[in-house]
Coordinates of C-alpha atoms in Angstrom, one line a residue:
Chain A
M1 CA 99.6 76.8 128.7
S2 CA 102.9 76.9 126.9
D3 CA 102.2 73.9 124.7
P4 CA 104.1 74.8 121.5
H5 CA 101.6 73.0 119.3
R6 CA 98.8 75.0 120.6
L7 CA 100.7 78.3 120.4
R8 CA 101.4 77.5 116.8
R9 CA 97.8 76.8 116.1
R10 CA 96.8 80.1 117.7
A11 CA 99.4 82.0 115.6
Q12 CA 98.0 80.3 112.5
A13 CA 94.4 81.4 113.4
I14 CA 95.5 85.0 114.0
H15 CA 97.4 85.0 110.7
G16 CA 94.4 83.5 108.9
W17 CA 92.0 86.1 110.1
L18 CA 94.4 89.0 109.5
L19 CA 94.9 87.8 105.9
L20 CA 91.1 87.7 105.4
T21 CA 90.3 91.0 107.0
P22 CA 90.8 93.3 104.0
A23 CA 88.7 91.1 101.7
L24 CA 86.0 90.5 104.3
A25 CA 85.8 94.2 105.1
M26 CA 85.2 95.0 101.4
L27 CA 82.8 92.2 100.9
T28 CA 80.9 93.3 104.0
T29 CA 80.7 96.9 102.8
F30 CA 79.7 96.2 99.2
A31 CA 77.9 92.8 99.3
F32 CA 76.8 91.5 102.7
Y33 CA 75.7 94.7 104.3
P34 CA 73.9 96.0 101.2
T35 CA 72.0 92.7 100.9
V36 CA 70.7 93.0 104.4
A37 CA 70.1 96.8 104.0
T38 CA 68.1 96.1 100.8
F39 CA 65.9 93.7 102.6
W40 CA 65.4 96.2 105.5
A41 CA 64.7 99.1 103.1
S42 CA 62.1 97.1 101.3
L43 CA 60.0 97.1 104.5
F44 CA 59.8 100.9 104.7
S45 CA 57.7 103.5 102.9
R46 CA 59.0 106.1 100.5
G47 CA 59.9 109.2 102.5
T48 CA 58.8 112.6 101.3
R49 CA 59.9 116.0 102.7
R50 CA 56.8 116.2 104.8
R51 CA 56.4 112.6 105.7
P52 CA 59.4 110.6 106.9
T53 CA 59.8 106.9 106.0
E54 CA 57.8 104.5 108.2
F55 CA 57.7 100.8 108.7
V56 CA 55.1 99.3 106.4
G57 CA 55.9 95.6 106.5
L58 CA 55.2 93.9 103.2
E59 CA 53.3 96.8 101.7
N60 CA 55.9 97.5 99.1
Y61 CA 55.7 93.9 97.9
Q62 CA 51.9 94.2 97.7
R63 CA 52.3 97.4 95.7
L64 CA 54.7 95.6 93.4
F65 CA 52.4 92.6 92.9
D66 CA 49.6 95.1 92.1
D67 CA 51.7 96.8 89.5
P68 CA 50.9 95.4 86.0
T69 CA 54.3 96.7 84.7
F70 CA 56.1 94.5 87.2
W71 CA 54.4 91.4 85.9
L72 CA 55.0 92.4 82.3
V73 CA 58.7 93.0 83.1
A74 CA 58.9 89.6 85.0
K75 CA 57.3 87.9 82.0
N76 CA 59.7 89.6 79.6
N77 CA 62.7 88.5 81.7
L78 CA 61.4 84.9 81.7
L79 CA 61.1 85.0 77.9
Y80 CA 64.5 86.6 77.7
A81 CA 66.0 83.8 79.8
G82 CA 63.9 81.1 78.0
V83 CA 65.2 82.2 74.6
T84 CA 68.8 83.3 75.2
I85 CA 69.8 80.4 77.4
P86 CA 69.0 77.5 75.2
V87 CA 69.8 79.2 71.9
S88 CA 73.2 80.4 73.0
I89 CA 74.1 77.1 74.6
L90 CA 73.1 75.2 71.4
L91 CA 74.9 77.7 69.2
A92 CA 78.0 77.5 71.4
L93 CA 78.0 73.7 71.1
A94 CA 77.7 73.9 67.3
M95 CA 80.4 76.5 67.2
A96 CA 82.7 74.4 69.3
L97 CA 82.1 71.2 67.3
W98 CA 82.9 73.2 64.1
A99 CA 85.9 75.1 65.5
N100 CA 87.3 71.8 66.7
A101 CA 86.7 69.9 63.4
K102 CA 89.1 70.0 60.4
I103 CA 87.5 72.8 58.4
P104 CA 89.0 75.4 56.1
A105 CA 89.8 78.9 57.6
R106 CA 89.4 77.4 61.1
S107 CA 91.3 80.2 62.9
F108 CA 89.2 82.9 61.2
V109 CA 86.1 81.0 62.2
R110 CA 87.2 80.7 65.8
T111 CA 88.1 84.4 66.0
A112 CA 84.8 85.4 64.4
Y113 CA 82.8 83.4 67.0
F114 CA 84.8 84.7 69.9
T115 CA 85.3 88.4 69.1
P116 CA 81.9 89.7 70.3
T117 CA 82.9 88.5 73.8
V118 CA 85.6 91.2 74.2
L119 CA 83.3 94.0 73.2
P120 CA 81.4 96.1 75.7
M121 CA 77.6 95.5 75.6
I122 CA 77.1 99.2 74.9
A123 CA 79.3 99.0 71.8
A124 CA 77.5 95.8 70.7
A125 CA 74.3 97.7 71.0
N126 CA 75.6 100.5 68.8
L127 CA 76.7 98.0 66.2
W128 CA 73.3 96.3 66.1
L129 CA 71.5 99.7 66.0
F130 CA 72.9 99.9 62.5
F131 CA 71.1 96.6 61.6
Y132 CA 67.8 97.4 63.3
T133 CA 67.2 101.1 62.3
P134 CA 64.1 101.3 60.1
G135 CA 64.5 102.5 56.6
F136 CA 68.2 102.5 56.1
G137 CA 69.2 99.8 58.6
V138 CA 71.0 96.7 57.2
L139 CA 68.1 94.4 57.9
D140 CA 65.6 96.6 56.1
Q141 CA 67.9 97.0 53.2
I142 CA 68.3 93.3 52.9
G143 CA 64.5 92.9 53.3
A144 CA 64.0 95.5 50.5
L145 CA 66.1 93.4 48.1
F146 CA 63.5 90.7 48.5
G147 CA 60.6 93.1 48.4
A148 CA 59.8 93.0 52.1
A149 CA 58.2 96.0 53.8
S150 CA 60.3 98.1 56.2
V151 CA 60.2 96.8 59.8
N152 CA 60.8 98.9 62.9
W153 CA 62.4 96.0 64.8
L154 CA 63.1 98.1 68.0
G155 CA 60.0 100.3 67.8
Q156 CA 57.2 97.8 67.9
P157 CA 56.2 95.7 71.0
E158 CA 56.0 92.4 69.0
T159 CA 59.7 92.5 67.9
A160 CA 61.6 94.7 70.4
L161 CA 62.4 92.0 73.0
W162 CA 63.4 89.5 70.3
A163 CA 65.8 92.1 68.8
V164 CA 67.3 92.5 72.3
C165 CA 67.6 88.7 72.7
V166 CA 69.5 88.4 69.4
V167 CA 72.2 90.9 70.6
T168 CA 72.6 88.9 73.9
I169 CA 72.9 85.6 72.0
W170 CA 75.4 87.2 69.7
K171 CA 77.4 88.4 72.6
E172 CA 77.5 85.3 74.8
A173 CA 77.5 82.3 72.4
G174 CA 81.2 82.7 71.5
F175 CA 82.1 83.0 75.1
F176 CA 80.4 79.7 76.0
M177 CA 82.0 78.1 72.9
I178 CA 85.5 78.3 74.4
F179 CA 84.4 76.1 77.4
Y180 CA 83.0 73.5 75.1
L181 CA 86.1 73.7 72.9
A182 CA 88.3 73.1 75.9
A183 CA 86.2 70.2 77.0
L184 CA 86.2 68.7 73.5
Q185 CA 90.0 68.8 73.5
T186 CA 90.2 66.7 76.6
I187 CA 88.2 63.8 75.0
P188 CA 90.8 61.2 74.1
P189 CA 91.1 60.5 70.4
D190 CA 91.0 56.7 71.0
L191 CA 87.3 57.0 71.8
R192 CA 86.7 58.3 68.3
E193 CA 88.8 55.6 66.7
A194 CA 87.1 52.9 68.8
A195 CA 83.7 54.3 67.6
Q196 CA 84.8 54.2 64.0
I197 CA 86.0 50.6 64.3
E198 CA 82.7 49.7 65.8
G199 CA 81.1 51.2 62.8
A200 CA 79.3 54.0 64.6
S201 CA 78.3 57.0 62.5
R202 CA 79.6 60.5 63.3
L203 CA 76.2 61.4 64.5
A204 CA 76.0 58.4 66.8
Y205 CA 79.5 59.2 68.1
T206 CA 78.6 62.8 68.8
R207 CA 75.3 61.8 70.5
R208 CA 76.4 58.8 72.5
I209 CA 79.9 59.8 73.5
V210 CA 80.6 63.5 73.0
L211 CA 77.4 65.0 74.4
P212 CA 77.4 62.9 77.7
L213 CA 81.1 63.8 78.2
L214 CA 80.2 67.5 77.8
M215 CA 77.5 67.3 80.4
P216 CA 79.5 69.0 83.3
T217 CA 80.5 71.8 80.9
T218 CA 76.9 72.3 79.9
L219 CA 75.9 72.6 83.6
F220 CA 78.6 75.1 84.2
I221 CA 77.6 77.1 81.1
L222 CA 73.9 76.8 82.1
V223 CA 74.5 78.5 85.5
N224 CA 76.5 81.3 83.7
A225 CA 73.8 81.8 81.2
M226 CA 71.2 82.0 83.9
I227 CA 73.2 84.7 85.7
N228 CA 73.6 86.5 82.4
S229 CA 69.9 86.5 81.8
V230 CA 69.6 88.6 85.0
K231 CA 72.5 90.8 84.5
L232 CA 73.0 91.5 80.8
I233 CA 70.8 94.6 80.3
D234 CA 73.3 97.3 79.2
H235 CA 72.1 97.1 75.6
L236 CA 68.6 98.2 76.6
F237 CA 70.0 101.6 77.4
I238 CA 70.9 102.0 73.8
L239 CA 68.5 99.9 71.8
T240 CA 65.0 100.4 73.4
K241 CA 65.2 101.9 76.9
G242 CA 62.8 99.1 77.8
G243 CA 60.1 100.3 75.3
P244 CA 58.0 100.5 73.4
S245 CA 55.4 100.5 76.2
D246 CA 57.7 98.3 78.4
A247 CA 57.7 95.5 75.9
S248 CA 61.4 94.9 76.2
K249 CA 61.9 96.0 79.8
L250 CA 63.9 93.6 82.0
I251 CA 63.9 93.4 85.8
L252 CA 67.3 94.9 86.4
Y253 CA 66.5 97.8 84.1
Y254 CA 63.3 98.3 85.9
I255 CA 65.1 98.3 89.2
W256 CA 67.5 101.0 87.9
E257 CA 64.5 103.0 86.5
N258 CA 62.6 102.8 89.8
A259 CA 65.7 103.8 91.8
F260 CA 67.3 106.5 89.6
A261 CA 64.5 107.8 87.3
F262 CA 61.3 107.4 89.3
F263 CA 63.0 107.8 92.7
D264 CA 60.9 105.0 94.1
A265 CA 63.6 103.4 96.2
P266 CA 61.3 101.1 98.2
A267 CA 59.9 99.5 95.0
A268 CA 63.5 99.0 93.7
A269 CA 64.5 97.5 97.1
A270 CA 61.5 95.0 97.0
M271 CA 62.4 94.0 93.5
T272 CA 66.0 93.6 94.4
V273 CA 65.1 91.3 97.2
L274 CA 63.0 89.1 94.9
M275 CA 65.9 89.0 92.5
L276 CA 68.3 88.0 95.2
A277 CA 66.0 85.2 96.1
V278 CA 66.1 84.0 92.5
L279 CA 69.9 84.2 92.5
G280 CA 70.0 82.4 95.9
A281 CA 68.0 79.6 94.4
L282 CA 70.5 79.5 91.6
A283 CA 73.3 79.3 94.1
A284 CA 71.6 76.5 95.9
F285 CA 71.2 74.7 92.6
Q286 CA 75.0 75.1 92.0
F287 CA 76.1 74.0 95.4
F288 CA 73.8 71.1 96.0
V289 CA 73.1 69.7 92.6
I290 CA 76.1 70.5 90.4
D291 CA 79.0 70.5 93.0
R292 CA 77.9 67.1 94.2
R293 CA 79.5 65.7 91.1
T294 CA 82.5 68.0 90.7
H295 CA 84.4 68.4 93.9
Y296 CA 86.6 71.4 94.6
R297 CA 89.2 69.8 96.7
Chain B
M1 CA 74.6 62.2 55.6
T2 CA 77.6 62.8 53.3
L3 CA 75.8 65.8 51.9
L4 CA 75.4 67.2 55.4
H5 CA 79.1 66.3 56.0
R6 CA 80.1 68.5 53.0
L7 CA 77.7 71.3 53.9
E8 CA 79.0 71.6 57.5
P9 CA 82.2 73.6 56.7
L10 CA 80.1 76.0 54.7
L11 CA 77.6 76.4 57.5
A12 CA 80.4 77.0 60.0
L13 CA 81.9 79.6 57.7
A14 CA 78.5 81.2 57.0
L15 CA 77.9 81.5 60.7
A16 CA 81.4 83.1 61.2
V17 CA 80.7 85.7 58.5
L18 CA 77.3 86.4 60.0
W19 CA 78.9 86.7 63.5
I20 CA 81.6 89.1 62.4
S21 CA 79.4 91.2 60.1
P22 CA 78.0 93.7 62.6
L23 CA 81.6 94.6 63.6
A24 CA 82.8 94.6 60.0
F25 CA 80.0 96.7 58.8
A26 CA 80.4 99.3 61.6
F27 CA 84.1 99.4 60.9
W28 CA 83.4 100.1 57.2
A29 CA 80.8 102.7 58.1
A30 CA 83.1 104.5 60.5
F31 CA 85.4 105.3 57.6
H32 CA 82.7 106.5 55.2
A33 CA 80.3 109.4 55.0
S34 CA 76.9 108.5 56.5
T35 CA 75.1 109.1 53.2
D36 CA 77.4 106.5 51.6
A37 CA 77.2 104.1 54.5
V38 CA 73.4 103.9 54.6
N39 CA 73.3 103.4 50.8
F40 CA 76.0 100.6 50.9
N41 CA 78.0 102.6 48.4
L42 CA 81.0 100.2 48.3
A43 CA 82.8 102.5 45.9
A44 CA 82.6 105.5 48.2
P45 CA 85.8 107.2 49.3
W46 CA 87.3 106.4 52.7
T47 CA 87.4 109.3 55.2
L48 CA 88.5 110.1 58.7
E49 CA 85.9 112.9 59.0
N50 CA 83.7 110.8 61.3
F51 CA 86.5 110.3 63.8
R52 CA 87.2 114.0 63.8
T53 CA 83.6 114.8 64.4
A54 CA 83.3 112.1 67.1
W55 CA 86.5 113.2 68.8
Q56 CA 85.3 116.8 69.1
G57 CA 81.9 115.8 70.4
A58 CA 82.9 114.5 73.8
P59 CA 85.9 114.6 76.3
W60 CA 87.2 111.3 75.0
L61 CA 90.7 111.8 76.3
R62 CA 89.3 112.2 79.8
Y63 CA 87.1 109.0 79.3
F64 CA 90.1 107.0 78.0
L65 CA 92.2 108.1 80.9
N66 CA 89.4 107.3 83.4
S67 CA 89.0 103.8 81.9
V68 CA 92.7 103.2 82.1
I69 CA 92.9 104.4 85.7
L70 CA 89.8 102.4 86.6
V71 CA 91.0 99.0 85.3
T72 CA 94.4 99.6 86.9
T73 CA 92.9 100.5 90.3
V74 CA 90.6 97.6 90.2
L75 CA 93.3 95.2 89.2
I76 CA 95.7 96.3 91.9
G77 CA 93.0 96.1 94.5
Q78 CA 91.9 92.7 93.4
F79 CA 95.5 91.4 93.3
V80 CA 96.2 92.5 96.9
L81 CA 92.8 91.4 98.4
T82 CA 92.4 88.1 96.6
T83 CA 96.1 87.1 97.1
L84 CA 95.8 87.6 100.9
A85 CA 92.4 85.9 101.2
G86 CA 93.2 83.2 98.7
F87 CA 96.3 82.3 100.6
A88 CA 94.5 82.2 103.9
F89 CA 91.9 79.8 102.5
A90 CA 94.5 77.7 100.8
Q91 CA 97.4 77.3 103.2
V92 CA 96.4 78.6 106.7
E93 CA 94.5 76.4 109.1
F94 CA 92.0 78.0 111.5
R95 CA 88.6 77.4 112.9
G96 CA 85.7 78.9 111.0
K97 CA 87.5 78.8 107.7
D98 CA 85.0 76.7 105.9
V99 CA 82.0 78.7 107.0
V100 CA 83.7 82.0 105.9
F101 CA 84.6 80.3 102.6
V102 CA 81.0 79.4 101.9
L103 CA 80.0 83.0 102.7
V104 CA 82.6 84.3 100.2
L105 CA 81.3 81.9 97.5
L106 CA 77.8 83.2 98.1
Q107 CA 79.0 86.5 96.7
L108 CA 79.4 84.8 93.3
F109 CA 75.7 85.0 93.2
I110 CA 75.1 88.4 94.9
L111 CA 76.0 90.3 91.8
P112 CA 77.3 93.9 92.4
E113 CA 74.9 94.8 89.5
V114 CA 71.9 93.8 91.5
L115 CA 72.9 95.8 94.5
I116 CA 73.2 99.1 92.7
V117 CA 70.5 100.9 94.9
E118 CA 72.1 100.2 98.3
N119 CA 75.7 100.4 96.9
Y120 CA 74.8 103.9 95.7
K121 CA 73.8 104.9 99.2
I122 CA 77.0 103.5 100.6
A123 CA 79.1 105.2 97.9
T124 CA 77.4 108.4 98.8
Q125 CA 78.1 108.0 102.5
L126 CA 81.7 107.2 101.9
G127 CA 82.1 110.2 99.6
L128 CA 82.9 108.0 96.6
L129 CA 80.4 109.4 94.1
D130 CA 82.0 110.7 90.9
T131 CA 85.3 109.0 91.8
I132 CA 87.1 106.3 90.1
L133 CA 87.6 104.5 93.4
G134 CA 83.9 104.5 93.8
I135 CA 83.4 102.7 90.5
G136 CA 86.1 100.1 91.3
A137 CA 85.6 99.5 95.0
P138 CA 82.6 97.1 94.9
Y139 CA 84.6 94.8 92.6
M140 CA 87.9 94.6 94.5
A141 CA 87.1 91.8 96.9
S142 CA 86.0 89.6 94.1
A143 CA 84.8 86.2 95.4
F144 CA 85.7 84.8 92.0
G145 CA 89.3 86.1 92.3
I146 CA 89.6 84.7 95.9
F147 CA 88.4 81.3 94.6
L148 CA 90.8 81.5 91.7
M149 CA 93.8 82.3 93.9
R150 CA 92.9 79.7 96.4
Q151 CA 92.9 77.0 93.7
A152 CA 96.3 78.3 92.4
F153 CA 97.9 78.4 95.8
K154 CA 96.6 74.9 96.7
S155 CA 98.5 73.4 93.7
V156 CA 101.9 74.8 94.9
P157 CA 104.1 71.9 96.1
K158 CA 104.3 71.7 99.9
E159 CA 108.1 71.1 99.7
L160 CA 108.7 74.6 98.3
D161 CA 106.8 76.1 101.2
E162 CA 108.6 74.0 103.7
A163 CA 112.0 74.8 102.2
A164 CA 111.3 78.5 102.4
R165 CA 110.2 78.3 106.0
I166 CA 113.3 76.3 107.0
E167 CA 115.4 79.1 105.5
G168 CA 113.6 81.4 107.9
C169 CA 111.0 83.0 105.8
S170 CA 108.0 84.5 107.6
L171 CA 104.4 83.7 106.5
M172 CA 104.3 86.8 104.3
G173 CA 107.8 86.0 103.0
V174 CA 106.6 82.6 102.0
L175 CA 103.6 84.1 100.3
W176 CA 105.6 86.7 98.4
R177 CA 108.6 84.5 97.5
V178 CA 107.0 81.1 96.9
Y179 CA 103.3 81.3 96.2
V180 CA 103.0 84.6 94.2
P181 CA 105.7 83.6 91.7
A182 CA 104.3 80.1 91.4
A183 CA 100.8 81.5 90.6
R184 CA 102.0 83.8 87.8
P185 CA 99.9 82.2 85.0
T186 CA 96.8 82.6 87.2
Y187 CA 97.6 86.2 87.8
L188 CA 98.0 86.8 84.0
A189 CA 94.7 85.0 83.3
Y190 CA 92.9 86.9 86.0
A191 CA 94.3 90.2 84.8
L192 CA 93.1 89.7 81.3
V193 CA 89.6 88.7 82.5
S194 CA 89.5 91.6 85.0
V195 CA 90.7 94.2 82.5
S196 CA 88.3 93.2 79.8
T197 CA 85.4 93.0 82.3
H198 CA 86.0 96.5 83.7
W199 CA 86.9 98.1 80.5
N200 CA 83.5 97.0 79.3
N201 CA 81.5 97.4 82.5
F202 CA 78.6 99.9 82.3
L203 CA 75.7 99.8 84.7
W204 CA 77.4 100.6 88.0
P205 CA 79.7 103.2 86.5
L206 CA 76.6 104.9 85.0
V207 CA 74.9 104.9 88.4
V208 CA 77.9 106.2 90.4
T209 CA 79.0 109.0 88.0
N210 CA 77.1 112.2 87.3
N211 CA 79.7 114.1 85.3
A212 CA 82.7 113.6 83.0
S213 CA 85.3 113.8 85.8
A214 CA 85.3 110.0 86.6
R215 CA 83.1 108.7 83.8
P216 CA 84.6 105.7 81.9
L217 CA 84.4 105.1 78.1
T218 CA 81.3 102.9 78.1
V219 CA 79.3 105.5 79.9
G220 CA 80.7 108.3 77.8
L221 CA 79.9 106.3 74.6
S222 CA 76.3 105.7 75.7
I223 CA 75.7 109.4 76.4
F224 CA 77.5 110.5 73.2
G225 CA 75.4 108.1 71.0
A226 CA 72.1 108.7 72.7
P227 CA 69.4 109.2 70.1
E228 CA 68.4 112.5 71.5
N229 CA 71.8 113.9 70.6
G230 CA 71.0 113.2 66.9
V231 CA 74.5 111.9 66.1
D232 CA 74.5 110.2 62.7
I233 CA 75.2 106.5 62.4
S234 CA 78.7 106.9 60.9
V235 CA 79.8 109.1 63.7
I236 CA 78.4 106.6 66.2
S237 CA 80.3 103.8 64.5
A238 CA 83.5 105.9 64.6
S239 CA 83.1 106.5 68.3
T240 CA 82.3 102.8 68.9
M241 CA 85.4 101.8 67.1
M242 CA 87.5 104.2 69.2
V243 CA 86.1 102.7 72.4
I244 CA 86.6 99.1 71.4
A245 CA 89.9 99.5 69.6
P246 CA 92.4 99.2 72.5
L247 CA 90.8 96.0 73.9
L248 CA 90.1 94.5 70.4
I249 CA 93.7 95.1 69.2
L250 CA 95.0 93.6 72.4
F251 CA 92.7 90.6 71.9
L252 CA 93.7 90.1 68.3
A253 CA 97.3 90.3 69.2
F254 CA 97.1 87.9 72.2
Q255 CA 94.2 85.8 71.1
R256 CA 95.5 82.5 72.5
Q257 CA 96.3 84.1 75.9
F258 CA 92.9 85.7 76.1
V259 CA 91.1 82.4 75.3
Q260 CA 93.3 80.6 77.8
A261 CA 92.6 83.2 80.4
F262 CA 88.9 83.0 80.1
L263 CA 89.2 79.2 80.3
R264 CA 91.4 79.2 83.3
A265 CA 89.1 81.6 85.0
G266 CA 86.0 79.7 84.1
I267 CA 86.9 76.1 84.7
K268 CA 87.4 75.6 88.4

């Protein structure tokens, strides 16, 4: 077969696969293979020196479901997501509307909102430590001005997780703001003029015109915020280490703890699989619900 | 309504002040003795003593160097891998491309952070523990980067491509002479996002390093500031300032580019 067209297509195919090979090799090593390996590892018992690992089926999952700490940590993570996602999205929206309006010191305002985004989570935690420390922390000192008693924000189960949430919101709201800001700037000014001529109030204009136009941006931010509620845990290492009595522990931190502090790799693997399932559901939501409206091509 | 209208700028400004205050306060504390810092003694003298103490408390120079090498290594790896793969997805026709592309997109959700346990085993087997390459390798074939480059290459006019081919350019020649230069703004945006991500990354570097030889700044900072070390708050502030200074200064100087970069990277 010396059909030149076919030859060309074959050459293209070879080129294509060659170009993809390095990236696919790396993705396989550090993403696809570990995913499968995690699932496989979650089906085996923890090996000790005297007893090698053996296949135990779903026993690790059973052990996990019998572990009250796991349920507490899962509940914590749900609360963490339930608080940080809506609050940071609403704040981001408010920030964008303000940073887009004609207000004094606008560039300072924008910079102030966005700056936490470029800081490492560990550094953010150090900054907030200063606010939360009982006795001489900023919050306590402000409280003392009003005669409030000293509060150990990070040291008591009732407040630790909330204190952690605040740092996350502080870190991500400004990041989400820029996407809203960009979307706001694509709204044609005639729409506003038309609304004004029609006698619509600013509130009505915002609610009826701006918010619907921002819907795709909101969905994009929502997916990012959901991913963050799984992955943003660095500040726990500084602020609470998941305590007191696991009150602020999140799943990824618990996975790390199981694997590298308790050396219970099977439990960590089982939890990782559950987490991957959640992320997979998120991916499905992105591909089948959101991308139906916004096409890539 | 008009009252709210007038209050709004004030609210915006108040939120801005609130938002910047943790940073501003730590900055102020870093330059003051801890006894003055915790008492809010605004008249206290400025001092560099905290930076001196912090600097002597840990191998910061090593950490800085490691972080610089890390972000450079990751960036070079990402540029090479995502350019090749992005080009294949954008401009080469072959069977199975769409299936592989969906697989790659899946990696957007299989976060490297979540796979720390297995990736630690792999890094051990490959002899990558306590190496900078070990910290960077899982991030090099970034699905996000591949997607970004694919979009950038797709928008290059076909005529440029054809003109280069007529002049006898090979496939790699076309990529290097036509596509890479045309995608320069995307590379810049990607570089800013990548550098700030990896300068700030913590969990995986923590897992894969056991000593100072490859440890980046974030991990160094977390160890230095750990409560059990009993470092006082002004010294912690000083060390935090040292760690964030390079990126923060870069950001304040090139604010517009940073924001544009995050936007370009985020909006598909």
